[in-house]
PDB file of C-alpha atoms in Angstrom:
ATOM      1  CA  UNK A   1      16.092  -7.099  18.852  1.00 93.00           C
ATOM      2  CA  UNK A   2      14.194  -3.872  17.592  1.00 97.00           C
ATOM      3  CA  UNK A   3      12.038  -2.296  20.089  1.00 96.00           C
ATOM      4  CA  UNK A   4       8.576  -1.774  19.418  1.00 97.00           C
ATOM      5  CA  UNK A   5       7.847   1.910  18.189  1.00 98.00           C
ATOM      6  CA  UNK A   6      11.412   2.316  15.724  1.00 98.00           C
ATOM      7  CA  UNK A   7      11.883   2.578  12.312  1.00 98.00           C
ATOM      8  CA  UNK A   8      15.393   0.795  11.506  1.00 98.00           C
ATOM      9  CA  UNK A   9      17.494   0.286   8.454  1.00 97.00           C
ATOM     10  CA  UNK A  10      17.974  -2.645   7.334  1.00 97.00           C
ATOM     11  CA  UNK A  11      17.038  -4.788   4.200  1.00 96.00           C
ATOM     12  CA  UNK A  12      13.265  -6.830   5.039  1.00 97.00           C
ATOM     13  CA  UNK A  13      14.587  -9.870   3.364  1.00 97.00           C
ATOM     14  CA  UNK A  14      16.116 -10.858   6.897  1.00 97.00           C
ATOM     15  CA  UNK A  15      13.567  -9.467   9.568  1.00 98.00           C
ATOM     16  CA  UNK A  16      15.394 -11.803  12.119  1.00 97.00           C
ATOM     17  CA  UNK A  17      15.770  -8.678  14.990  1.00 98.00           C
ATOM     18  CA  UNK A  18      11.323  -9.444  15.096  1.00 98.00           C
ATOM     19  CA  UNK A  19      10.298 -12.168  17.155  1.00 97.00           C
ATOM     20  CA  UNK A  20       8.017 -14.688  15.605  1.00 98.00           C
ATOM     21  CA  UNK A  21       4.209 -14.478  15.137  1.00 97.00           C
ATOM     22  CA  UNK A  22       3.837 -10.920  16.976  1.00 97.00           C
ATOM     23  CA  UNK A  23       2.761  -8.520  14.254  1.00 98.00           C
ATOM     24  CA  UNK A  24      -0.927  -8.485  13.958  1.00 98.00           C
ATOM     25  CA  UNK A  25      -0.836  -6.340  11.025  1.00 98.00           C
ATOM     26  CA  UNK A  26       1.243  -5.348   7.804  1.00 98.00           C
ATOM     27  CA  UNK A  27       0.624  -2.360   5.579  1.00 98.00           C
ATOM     28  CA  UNK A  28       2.867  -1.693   2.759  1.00 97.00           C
ATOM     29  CA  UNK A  29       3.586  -0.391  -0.652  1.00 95.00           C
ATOM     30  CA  UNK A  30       6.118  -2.663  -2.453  1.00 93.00           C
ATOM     31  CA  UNK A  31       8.583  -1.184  -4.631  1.00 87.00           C
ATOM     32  CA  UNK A  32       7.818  -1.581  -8.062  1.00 79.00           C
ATOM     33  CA  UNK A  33       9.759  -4.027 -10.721  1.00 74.00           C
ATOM     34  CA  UNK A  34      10.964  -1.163 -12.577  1.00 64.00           C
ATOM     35  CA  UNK A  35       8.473   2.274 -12.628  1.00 49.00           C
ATOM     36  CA  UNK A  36      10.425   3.833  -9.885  1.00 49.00           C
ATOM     37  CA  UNK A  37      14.044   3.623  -9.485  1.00 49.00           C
ATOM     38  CA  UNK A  38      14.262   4.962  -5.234  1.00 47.00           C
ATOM     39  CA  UNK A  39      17.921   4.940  -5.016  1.00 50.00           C
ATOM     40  CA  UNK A  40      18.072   7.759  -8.059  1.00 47.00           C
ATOM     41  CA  UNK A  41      14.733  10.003  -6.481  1.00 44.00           C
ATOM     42  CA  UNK A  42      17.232  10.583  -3.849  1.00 48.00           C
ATOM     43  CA  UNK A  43      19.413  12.156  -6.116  1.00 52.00           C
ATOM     44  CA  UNK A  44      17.493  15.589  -7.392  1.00 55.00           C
ATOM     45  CA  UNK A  45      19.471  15.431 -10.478  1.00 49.00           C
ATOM     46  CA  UNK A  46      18.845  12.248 -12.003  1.00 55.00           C
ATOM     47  CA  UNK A  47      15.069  10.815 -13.260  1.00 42.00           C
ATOM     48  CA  UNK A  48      14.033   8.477 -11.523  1.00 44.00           C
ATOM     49  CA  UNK A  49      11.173   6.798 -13.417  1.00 45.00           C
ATOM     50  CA  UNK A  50      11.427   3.627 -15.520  1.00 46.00           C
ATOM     51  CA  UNK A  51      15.468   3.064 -14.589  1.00 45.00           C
ATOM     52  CA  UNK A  52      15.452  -0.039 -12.458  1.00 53.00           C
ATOM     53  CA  UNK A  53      16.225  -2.419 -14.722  1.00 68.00           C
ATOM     54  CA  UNK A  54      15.679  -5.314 -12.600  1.00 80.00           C
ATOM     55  CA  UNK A  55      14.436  -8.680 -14.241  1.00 86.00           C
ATOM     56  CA  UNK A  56      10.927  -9.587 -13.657  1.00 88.00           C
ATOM     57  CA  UNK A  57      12.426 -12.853 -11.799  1.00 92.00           C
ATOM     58  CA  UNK A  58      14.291 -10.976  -9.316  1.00 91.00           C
ATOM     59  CA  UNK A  59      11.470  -8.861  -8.304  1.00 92.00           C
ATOM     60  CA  UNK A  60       9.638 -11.907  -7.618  1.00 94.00           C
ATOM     61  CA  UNK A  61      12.444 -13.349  -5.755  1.00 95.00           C
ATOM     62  CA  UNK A  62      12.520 -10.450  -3.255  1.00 94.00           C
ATOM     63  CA  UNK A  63       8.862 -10.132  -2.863  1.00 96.00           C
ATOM     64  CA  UNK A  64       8.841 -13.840  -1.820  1.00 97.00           C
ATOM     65  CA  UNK A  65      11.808 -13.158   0.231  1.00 97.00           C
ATOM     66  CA  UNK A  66       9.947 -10.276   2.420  1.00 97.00           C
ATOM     67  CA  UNK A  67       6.693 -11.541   2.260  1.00 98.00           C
ATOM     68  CA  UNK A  68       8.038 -14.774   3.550  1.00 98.00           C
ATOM     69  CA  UNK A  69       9.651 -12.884   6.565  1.00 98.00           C
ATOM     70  CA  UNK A  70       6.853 -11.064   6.782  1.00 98.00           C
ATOM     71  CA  UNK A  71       4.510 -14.046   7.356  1.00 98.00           C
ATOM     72  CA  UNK A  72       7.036 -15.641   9.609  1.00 98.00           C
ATOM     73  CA  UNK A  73       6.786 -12.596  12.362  1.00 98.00           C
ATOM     74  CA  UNK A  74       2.832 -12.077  11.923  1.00 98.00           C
ATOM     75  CA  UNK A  75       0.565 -14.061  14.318  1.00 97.00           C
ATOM     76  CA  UNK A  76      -2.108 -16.329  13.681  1.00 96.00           C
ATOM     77  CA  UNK A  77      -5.395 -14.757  12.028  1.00 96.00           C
ATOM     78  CA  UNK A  78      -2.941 -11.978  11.074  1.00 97.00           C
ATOM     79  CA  UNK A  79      -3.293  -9.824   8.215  1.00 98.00           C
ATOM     80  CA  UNK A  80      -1.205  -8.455   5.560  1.00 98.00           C
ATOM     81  CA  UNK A  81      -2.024  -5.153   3.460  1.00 98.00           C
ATOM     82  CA  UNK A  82      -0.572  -4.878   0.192  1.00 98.00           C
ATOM     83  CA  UNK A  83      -0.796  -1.880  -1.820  1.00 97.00           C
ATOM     84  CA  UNK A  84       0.368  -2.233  -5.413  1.00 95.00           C
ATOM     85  CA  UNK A  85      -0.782  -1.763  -9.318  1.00 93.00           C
ATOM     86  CA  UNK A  86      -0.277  -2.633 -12.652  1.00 91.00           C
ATOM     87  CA  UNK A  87       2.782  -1.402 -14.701  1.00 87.00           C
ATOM     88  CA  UNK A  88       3.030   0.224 -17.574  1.00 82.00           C
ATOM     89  CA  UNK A  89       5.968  -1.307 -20.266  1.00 77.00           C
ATOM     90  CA  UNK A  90       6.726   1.135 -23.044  1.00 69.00           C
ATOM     91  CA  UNK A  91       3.482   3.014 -22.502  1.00 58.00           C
ATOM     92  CA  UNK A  92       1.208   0.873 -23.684  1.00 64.00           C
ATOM     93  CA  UNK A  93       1.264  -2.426 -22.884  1.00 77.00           C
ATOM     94  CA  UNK A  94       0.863  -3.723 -19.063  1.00 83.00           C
ATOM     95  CA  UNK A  95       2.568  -5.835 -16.066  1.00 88.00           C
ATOM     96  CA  UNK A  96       0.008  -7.623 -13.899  1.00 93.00           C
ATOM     97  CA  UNK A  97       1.875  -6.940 -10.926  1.00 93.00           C
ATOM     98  CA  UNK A  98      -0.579  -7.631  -8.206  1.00 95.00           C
ATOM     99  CA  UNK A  99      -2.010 -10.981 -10.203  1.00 96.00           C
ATOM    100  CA  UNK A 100       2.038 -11.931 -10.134  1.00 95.00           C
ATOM    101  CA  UNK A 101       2.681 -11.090  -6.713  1.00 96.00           C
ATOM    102  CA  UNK A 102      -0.886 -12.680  -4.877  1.00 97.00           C
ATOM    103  CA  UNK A 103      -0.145 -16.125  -7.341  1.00 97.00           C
ATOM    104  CA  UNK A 104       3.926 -16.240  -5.603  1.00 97.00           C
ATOM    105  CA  UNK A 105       2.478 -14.881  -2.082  1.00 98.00           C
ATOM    106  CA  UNK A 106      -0.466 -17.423  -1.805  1.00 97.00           C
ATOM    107  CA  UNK A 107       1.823 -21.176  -2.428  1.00 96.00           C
ATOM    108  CA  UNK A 108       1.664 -23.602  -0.247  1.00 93.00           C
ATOM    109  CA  UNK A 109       5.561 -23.077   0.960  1.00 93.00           C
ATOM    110  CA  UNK A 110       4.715 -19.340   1.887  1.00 95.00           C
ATOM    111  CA  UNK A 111       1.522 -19.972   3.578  1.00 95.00           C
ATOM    112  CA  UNK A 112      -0.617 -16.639   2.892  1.00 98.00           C
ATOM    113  CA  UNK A 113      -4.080 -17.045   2.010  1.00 97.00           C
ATOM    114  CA  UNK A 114      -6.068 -14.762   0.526  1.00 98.00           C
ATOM    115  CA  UNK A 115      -8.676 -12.547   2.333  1.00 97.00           C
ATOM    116  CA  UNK A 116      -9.817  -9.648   0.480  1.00 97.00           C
ATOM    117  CA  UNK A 117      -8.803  -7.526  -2.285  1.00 97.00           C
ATOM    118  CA  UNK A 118     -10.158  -3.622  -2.316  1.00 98.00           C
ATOM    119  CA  UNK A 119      -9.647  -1.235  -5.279  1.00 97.00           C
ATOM    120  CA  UNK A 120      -7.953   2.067  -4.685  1.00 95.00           C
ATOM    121  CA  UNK A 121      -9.770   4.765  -7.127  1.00 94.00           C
ATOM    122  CA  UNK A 122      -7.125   7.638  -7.441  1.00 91.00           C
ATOM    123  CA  UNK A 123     -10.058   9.781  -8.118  1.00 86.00           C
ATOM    124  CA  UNK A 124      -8.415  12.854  -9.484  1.00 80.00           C
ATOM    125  CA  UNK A 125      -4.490  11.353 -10.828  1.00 68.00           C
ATOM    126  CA  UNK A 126      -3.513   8.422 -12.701  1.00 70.00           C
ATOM    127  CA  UNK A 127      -1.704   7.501 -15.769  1.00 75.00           C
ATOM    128  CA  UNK A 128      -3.346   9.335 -18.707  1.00 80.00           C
ATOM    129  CA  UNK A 129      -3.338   6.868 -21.794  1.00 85.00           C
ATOM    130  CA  UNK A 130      -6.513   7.862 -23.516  1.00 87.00           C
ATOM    131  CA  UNK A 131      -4.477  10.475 -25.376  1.00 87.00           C
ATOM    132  CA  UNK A 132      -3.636   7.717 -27.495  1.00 88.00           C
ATOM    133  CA  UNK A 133      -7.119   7.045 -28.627  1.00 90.00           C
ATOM    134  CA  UNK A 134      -7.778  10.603 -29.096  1.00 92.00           C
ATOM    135  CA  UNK A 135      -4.787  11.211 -31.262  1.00 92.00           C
ATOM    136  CA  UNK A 136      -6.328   7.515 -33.145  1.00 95.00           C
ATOM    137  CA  UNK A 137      -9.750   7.198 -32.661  1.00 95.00           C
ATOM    138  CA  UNK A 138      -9.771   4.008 -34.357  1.00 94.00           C
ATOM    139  CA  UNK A 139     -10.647   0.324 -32.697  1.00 95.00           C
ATOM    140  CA  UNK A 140      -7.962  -1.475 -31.275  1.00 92.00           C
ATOM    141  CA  UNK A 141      -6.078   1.920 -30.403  1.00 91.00           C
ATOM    142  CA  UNK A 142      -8.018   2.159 -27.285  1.00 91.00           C
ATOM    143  CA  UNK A 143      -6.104   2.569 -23.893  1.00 88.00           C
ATOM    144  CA  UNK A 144      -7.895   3.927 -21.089  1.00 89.00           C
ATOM    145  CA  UNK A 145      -6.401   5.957 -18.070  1.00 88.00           C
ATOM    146  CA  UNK A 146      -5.198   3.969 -15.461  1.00 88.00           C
ATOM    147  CA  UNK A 147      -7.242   5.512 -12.231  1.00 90.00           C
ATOM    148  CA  UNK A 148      -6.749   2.719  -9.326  1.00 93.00           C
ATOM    149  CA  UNK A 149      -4.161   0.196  -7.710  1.00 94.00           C
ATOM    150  CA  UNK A 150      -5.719  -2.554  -5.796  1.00 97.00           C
ATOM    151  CA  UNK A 151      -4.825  -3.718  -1.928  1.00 98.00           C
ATOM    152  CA  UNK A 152      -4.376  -7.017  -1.685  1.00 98.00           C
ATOM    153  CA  UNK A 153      -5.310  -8.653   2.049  1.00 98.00           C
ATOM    154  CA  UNK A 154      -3.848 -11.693   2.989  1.00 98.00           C
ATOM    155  CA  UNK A 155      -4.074 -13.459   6.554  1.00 98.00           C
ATOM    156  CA  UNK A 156      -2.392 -16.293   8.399  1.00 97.00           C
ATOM    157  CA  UNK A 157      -3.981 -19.231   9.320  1.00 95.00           C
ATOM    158  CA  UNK A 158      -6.029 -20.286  11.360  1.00 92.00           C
ATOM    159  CA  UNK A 159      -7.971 -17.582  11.567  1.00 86.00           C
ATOM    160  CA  UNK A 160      -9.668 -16.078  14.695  1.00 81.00           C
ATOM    161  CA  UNK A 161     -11.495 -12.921  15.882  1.00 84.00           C
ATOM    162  CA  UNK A 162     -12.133 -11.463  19.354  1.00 84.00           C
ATOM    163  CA  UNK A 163     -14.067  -7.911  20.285  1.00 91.00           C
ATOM    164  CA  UNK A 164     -11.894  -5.339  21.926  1.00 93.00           C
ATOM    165  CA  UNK A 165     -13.972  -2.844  23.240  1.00 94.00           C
ATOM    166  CA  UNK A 166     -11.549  -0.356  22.796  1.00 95.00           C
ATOM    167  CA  UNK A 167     -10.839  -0.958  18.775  1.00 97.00           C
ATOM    168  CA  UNK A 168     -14.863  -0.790  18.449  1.00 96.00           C
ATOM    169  CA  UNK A 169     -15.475   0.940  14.844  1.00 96.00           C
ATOM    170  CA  UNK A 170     -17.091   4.205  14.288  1.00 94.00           C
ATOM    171  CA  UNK A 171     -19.940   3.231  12.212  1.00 95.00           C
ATOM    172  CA  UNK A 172     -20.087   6.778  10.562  1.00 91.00           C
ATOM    173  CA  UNK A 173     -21.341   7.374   6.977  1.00 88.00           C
ATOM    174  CA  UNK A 174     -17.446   7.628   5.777  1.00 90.00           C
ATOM    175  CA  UNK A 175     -17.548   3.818   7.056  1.00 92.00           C
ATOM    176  CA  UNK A 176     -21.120   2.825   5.786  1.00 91.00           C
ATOM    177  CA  UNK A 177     -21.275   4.542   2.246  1.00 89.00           C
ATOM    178  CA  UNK A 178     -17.253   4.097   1.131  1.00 92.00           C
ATOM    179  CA  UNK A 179     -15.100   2.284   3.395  1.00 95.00           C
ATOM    180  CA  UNK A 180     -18.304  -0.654   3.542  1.00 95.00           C
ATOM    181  CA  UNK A 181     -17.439  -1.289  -0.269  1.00 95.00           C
ATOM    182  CA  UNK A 182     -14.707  -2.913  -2.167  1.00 97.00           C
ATOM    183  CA  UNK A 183     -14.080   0.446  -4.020  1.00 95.00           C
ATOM    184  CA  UNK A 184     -12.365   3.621  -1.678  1.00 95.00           C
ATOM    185  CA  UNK A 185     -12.351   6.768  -3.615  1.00 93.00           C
ATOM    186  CA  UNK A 186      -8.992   8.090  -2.291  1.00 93.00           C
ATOM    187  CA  UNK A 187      -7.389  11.126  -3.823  1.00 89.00           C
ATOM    188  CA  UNK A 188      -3.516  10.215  -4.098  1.00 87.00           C
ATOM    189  CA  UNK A 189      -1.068  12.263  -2.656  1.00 74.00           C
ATOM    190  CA  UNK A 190      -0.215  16.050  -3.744  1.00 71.00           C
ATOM    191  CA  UNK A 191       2.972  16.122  -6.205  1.00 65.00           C
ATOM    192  CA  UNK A 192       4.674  18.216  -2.974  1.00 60.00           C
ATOM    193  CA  UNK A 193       5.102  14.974  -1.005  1.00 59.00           C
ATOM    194  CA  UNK A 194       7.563  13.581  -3.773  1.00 58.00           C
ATOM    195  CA  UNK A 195      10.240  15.559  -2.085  1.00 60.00           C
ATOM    196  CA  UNK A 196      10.005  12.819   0.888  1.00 58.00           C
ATOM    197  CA  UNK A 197       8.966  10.329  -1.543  1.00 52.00           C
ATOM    198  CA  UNK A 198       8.342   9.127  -5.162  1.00 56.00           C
ATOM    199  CA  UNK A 199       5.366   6.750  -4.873  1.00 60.00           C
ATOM    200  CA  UNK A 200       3.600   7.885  -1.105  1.00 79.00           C
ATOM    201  CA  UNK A 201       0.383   6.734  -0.773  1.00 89.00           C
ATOM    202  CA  UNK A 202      -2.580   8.783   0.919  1.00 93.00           C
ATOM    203  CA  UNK A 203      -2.350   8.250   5.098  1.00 94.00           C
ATOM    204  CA  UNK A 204      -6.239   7.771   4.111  1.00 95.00           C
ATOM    205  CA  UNK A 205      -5.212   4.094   3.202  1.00 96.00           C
ATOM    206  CA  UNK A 206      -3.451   3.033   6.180  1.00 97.00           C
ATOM    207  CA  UNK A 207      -5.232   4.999   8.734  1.00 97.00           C
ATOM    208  CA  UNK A 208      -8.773   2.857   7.128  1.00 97.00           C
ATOM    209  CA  UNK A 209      -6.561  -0.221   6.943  1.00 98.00           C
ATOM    210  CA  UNK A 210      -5.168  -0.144  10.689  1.00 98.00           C
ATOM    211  CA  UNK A 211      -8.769   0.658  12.472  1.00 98.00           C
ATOM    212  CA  UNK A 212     -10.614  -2.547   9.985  1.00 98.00           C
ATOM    213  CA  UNK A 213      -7.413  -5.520  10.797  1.00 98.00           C
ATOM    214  CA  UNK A 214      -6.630  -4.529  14.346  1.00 98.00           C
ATOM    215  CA  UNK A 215      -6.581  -3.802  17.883  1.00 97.00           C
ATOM    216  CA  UNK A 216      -5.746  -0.825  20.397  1.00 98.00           C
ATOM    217  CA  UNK A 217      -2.063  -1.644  21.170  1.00 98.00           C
ATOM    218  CA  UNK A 218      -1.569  -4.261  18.554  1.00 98.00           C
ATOM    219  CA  UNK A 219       2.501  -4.429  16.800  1.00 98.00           C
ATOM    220  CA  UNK A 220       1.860  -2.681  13.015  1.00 98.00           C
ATOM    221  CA  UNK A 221       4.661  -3.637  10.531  1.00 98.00           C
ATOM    222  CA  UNK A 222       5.588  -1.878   7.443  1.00 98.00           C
ATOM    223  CA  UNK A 223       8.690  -3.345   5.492  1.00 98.00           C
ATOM    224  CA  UNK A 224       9.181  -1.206   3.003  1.00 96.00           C
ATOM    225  CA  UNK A 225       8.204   1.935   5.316  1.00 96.00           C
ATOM    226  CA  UNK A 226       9.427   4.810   2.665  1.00 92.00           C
ATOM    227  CA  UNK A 227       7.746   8.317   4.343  1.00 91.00           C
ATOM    228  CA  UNK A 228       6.139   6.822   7.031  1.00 95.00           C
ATOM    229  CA  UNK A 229       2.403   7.160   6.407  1.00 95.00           C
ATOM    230  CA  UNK A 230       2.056   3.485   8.169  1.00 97.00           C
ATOM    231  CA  UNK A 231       4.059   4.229  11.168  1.00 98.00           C
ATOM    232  CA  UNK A 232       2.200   7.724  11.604  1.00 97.00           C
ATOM    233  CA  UNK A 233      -1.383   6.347  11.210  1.00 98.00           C
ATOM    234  CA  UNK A 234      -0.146   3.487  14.156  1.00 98.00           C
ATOM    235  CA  UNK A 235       1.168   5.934  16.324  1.00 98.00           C
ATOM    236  CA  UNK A 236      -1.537   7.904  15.320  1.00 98.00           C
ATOM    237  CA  UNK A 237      -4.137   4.755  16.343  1.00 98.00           C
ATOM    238  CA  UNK A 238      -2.630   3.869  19.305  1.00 98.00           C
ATOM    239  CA  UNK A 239      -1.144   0.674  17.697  1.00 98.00           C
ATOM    240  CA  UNK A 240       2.726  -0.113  18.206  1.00 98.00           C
ATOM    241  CA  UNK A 241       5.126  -0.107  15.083  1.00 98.00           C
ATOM    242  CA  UNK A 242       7.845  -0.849  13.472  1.00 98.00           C
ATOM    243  CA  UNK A 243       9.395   0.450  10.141  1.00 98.00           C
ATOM    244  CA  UNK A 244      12.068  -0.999   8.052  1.00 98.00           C
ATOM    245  CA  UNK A 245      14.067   0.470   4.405  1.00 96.00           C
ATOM    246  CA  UNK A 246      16.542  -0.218   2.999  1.00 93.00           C
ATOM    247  CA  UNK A 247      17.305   3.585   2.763  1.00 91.00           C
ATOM    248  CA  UNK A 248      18.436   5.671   5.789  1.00 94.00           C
ATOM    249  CA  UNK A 249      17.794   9.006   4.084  1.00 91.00           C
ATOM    250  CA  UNK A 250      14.111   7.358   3.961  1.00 92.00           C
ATOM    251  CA  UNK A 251      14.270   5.935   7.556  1.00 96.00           C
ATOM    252  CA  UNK A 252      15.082   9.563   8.688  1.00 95.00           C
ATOM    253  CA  UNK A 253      11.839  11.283   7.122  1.00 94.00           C
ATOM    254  CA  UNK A 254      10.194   8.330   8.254  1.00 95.00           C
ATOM    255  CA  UNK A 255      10.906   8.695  11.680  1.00 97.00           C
ATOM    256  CA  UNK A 256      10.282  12.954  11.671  1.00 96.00           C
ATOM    257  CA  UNK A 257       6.947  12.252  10.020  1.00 94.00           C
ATOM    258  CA  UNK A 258       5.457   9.630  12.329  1.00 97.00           C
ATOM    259  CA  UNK A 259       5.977  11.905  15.314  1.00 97.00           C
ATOM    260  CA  UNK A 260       3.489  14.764  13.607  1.00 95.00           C
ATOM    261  CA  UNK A 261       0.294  15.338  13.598  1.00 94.00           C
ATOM    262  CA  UNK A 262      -2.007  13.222  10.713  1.00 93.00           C
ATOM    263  CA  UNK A 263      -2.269  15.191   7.065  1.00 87.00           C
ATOM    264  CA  UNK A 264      -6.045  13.431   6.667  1.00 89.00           C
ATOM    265  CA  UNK A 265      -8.207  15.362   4.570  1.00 79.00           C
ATOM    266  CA  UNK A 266     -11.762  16.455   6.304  1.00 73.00           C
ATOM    267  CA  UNK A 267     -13.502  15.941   2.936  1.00 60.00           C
ATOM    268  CA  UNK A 268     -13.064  12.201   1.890  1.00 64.00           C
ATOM    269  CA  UNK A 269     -15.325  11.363  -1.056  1.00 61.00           C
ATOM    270  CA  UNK A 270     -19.000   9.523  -0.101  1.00 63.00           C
ATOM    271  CA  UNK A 271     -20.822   8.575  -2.745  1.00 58.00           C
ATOM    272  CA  UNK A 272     -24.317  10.177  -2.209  1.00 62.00           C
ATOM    273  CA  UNK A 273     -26.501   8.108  -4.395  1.00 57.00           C
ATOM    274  CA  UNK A 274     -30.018   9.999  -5.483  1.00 62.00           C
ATOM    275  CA  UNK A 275     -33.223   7.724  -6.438  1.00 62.00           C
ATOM    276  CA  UNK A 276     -34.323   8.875  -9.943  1.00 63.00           C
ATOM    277  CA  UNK A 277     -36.926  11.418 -10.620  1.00 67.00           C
ATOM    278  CA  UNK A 278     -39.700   9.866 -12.331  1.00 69.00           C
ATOM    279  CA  UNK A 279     -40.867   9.662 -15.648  1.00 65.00           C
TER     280      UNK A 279
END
């Protein structure tokens, strides 16, 4: 069996070294169908973008594979975090991803059910598309820049909530004026960090995720664990972990990264709404 605090390498379609119903909490970025090709970032000389070429059918498959294993190790009342967006095909047209994914995740024979959804605003990156419109400003050739992915919450039933004392949130105005809402303003991560990893997201994400779905000393899971930013916010929190990839080059940045110190940014975006001057 793993021990608590490890990141391992191994495929998370057979999570059988976790004991069942112990994780109180999964935070993840699935791979995407066929955006990113992983295997090929890790080469420097080959792109790495739009290469996969894996059917849409067997990206299902594995998601329902994981998130099946997944489900099976996660308590009762536990959550799930998924981060994940749309993709593009060909440029213009679009792959509901996370519609796909939360239809598969949320059958009877998997068990999920669905909590919450938040959207991620990327703020300042995101696929620019309205190029297209400006090059044909004509109807129908309107495609607008894709600025958010969405986290999709799922828990296990039956649900049930305690107080810690110790987990008690920080009501702050980061937590009343953004976090409160279904809409985080989250800058994504600096094109530097693709040197660990293609498709990171902030360590705003899971650091916000971990304090809202659980405890002081609670098991975090993250099965596709890439550079680590779940891990690191865990350790980080006080919160036990485990990682799993696929990839051991990934497993080894993984575990150098969890052991530093958090990359959060001091100035996180609150909206600061005015009242109108009058007429």
């Amino acid at each position: 069996m793993w021990k608590p605090n490890s990141i391992n390498v191994s495929d998370s379609k057979d999570l059988s070294e976790l004991p069942s119903n112990k994780i109180a909490l999964t935070v993840t970025s699935p791979p995407y169908h066929n955006a990113i090709n992983y295997q090929e970032h890790q080469d420097t000389e080959k792109w790495y973008r739009g290469t996969v070429e894996i059917s849409l059918e067997d990206w299902i498959e594995e998601m329902r594979r994981v998130f099946s294993e997944v489900y099976r190790v996660t308590k009762p009342g536990g959550f799930c975090c998924i981060v994940i967006g749309n993709e593009i095909i060909e440029g213009k047209s679009k792959l509901p991803l996370p519609a796909l994914l939360l239809v598969e995740l949320t059958k009877k024979e998997i068990g999920w059910s669905f909590f919450e959804e938040i959207i991620w605003n990327k703020v300042t990156g995101g696929k620019k598309r309205f190029r297209v419109t400006v090059q044909h400003p004509y109807p129908t050739y309107y495609y607008p820049n894709i600025m958010h992915e969405q986290i999709i919450i799922l828990r296990k039933m039956p649900f049930h909530n305690f107080k810690d004392s110790k987990s008690k949130l920080v009501l702050d105005n980061l937590m009343k004026k953004e976090v409160a809402n279904s809409i985080w303003h989250i800058a994504p991560m600096p094109p530097s960090y693709r040197k660990f990893h293609p498709a990171a997201f902030p360590e705003e994400i899971p650091y916000r995720l971990i304090q809202l779905y659980s405890n002081v000393g609670d098991l975090v899971l993250d099965p596709f664990v890439g550079s680590g930013q779940t891990t690191k916010m865990a350790r980080f929190l006080r919160r036990k972990y485990f990682g799993v990839d696929k990839s051991a080059k990934y497993v080894k940045i993984a575990q150098k990264r969890t052991l530093e110190p958090p990359s959060l940014r001091k100035m996180q975006l609150v909206p600061n709404w005015k009242k109108p001057e009058p007429l």
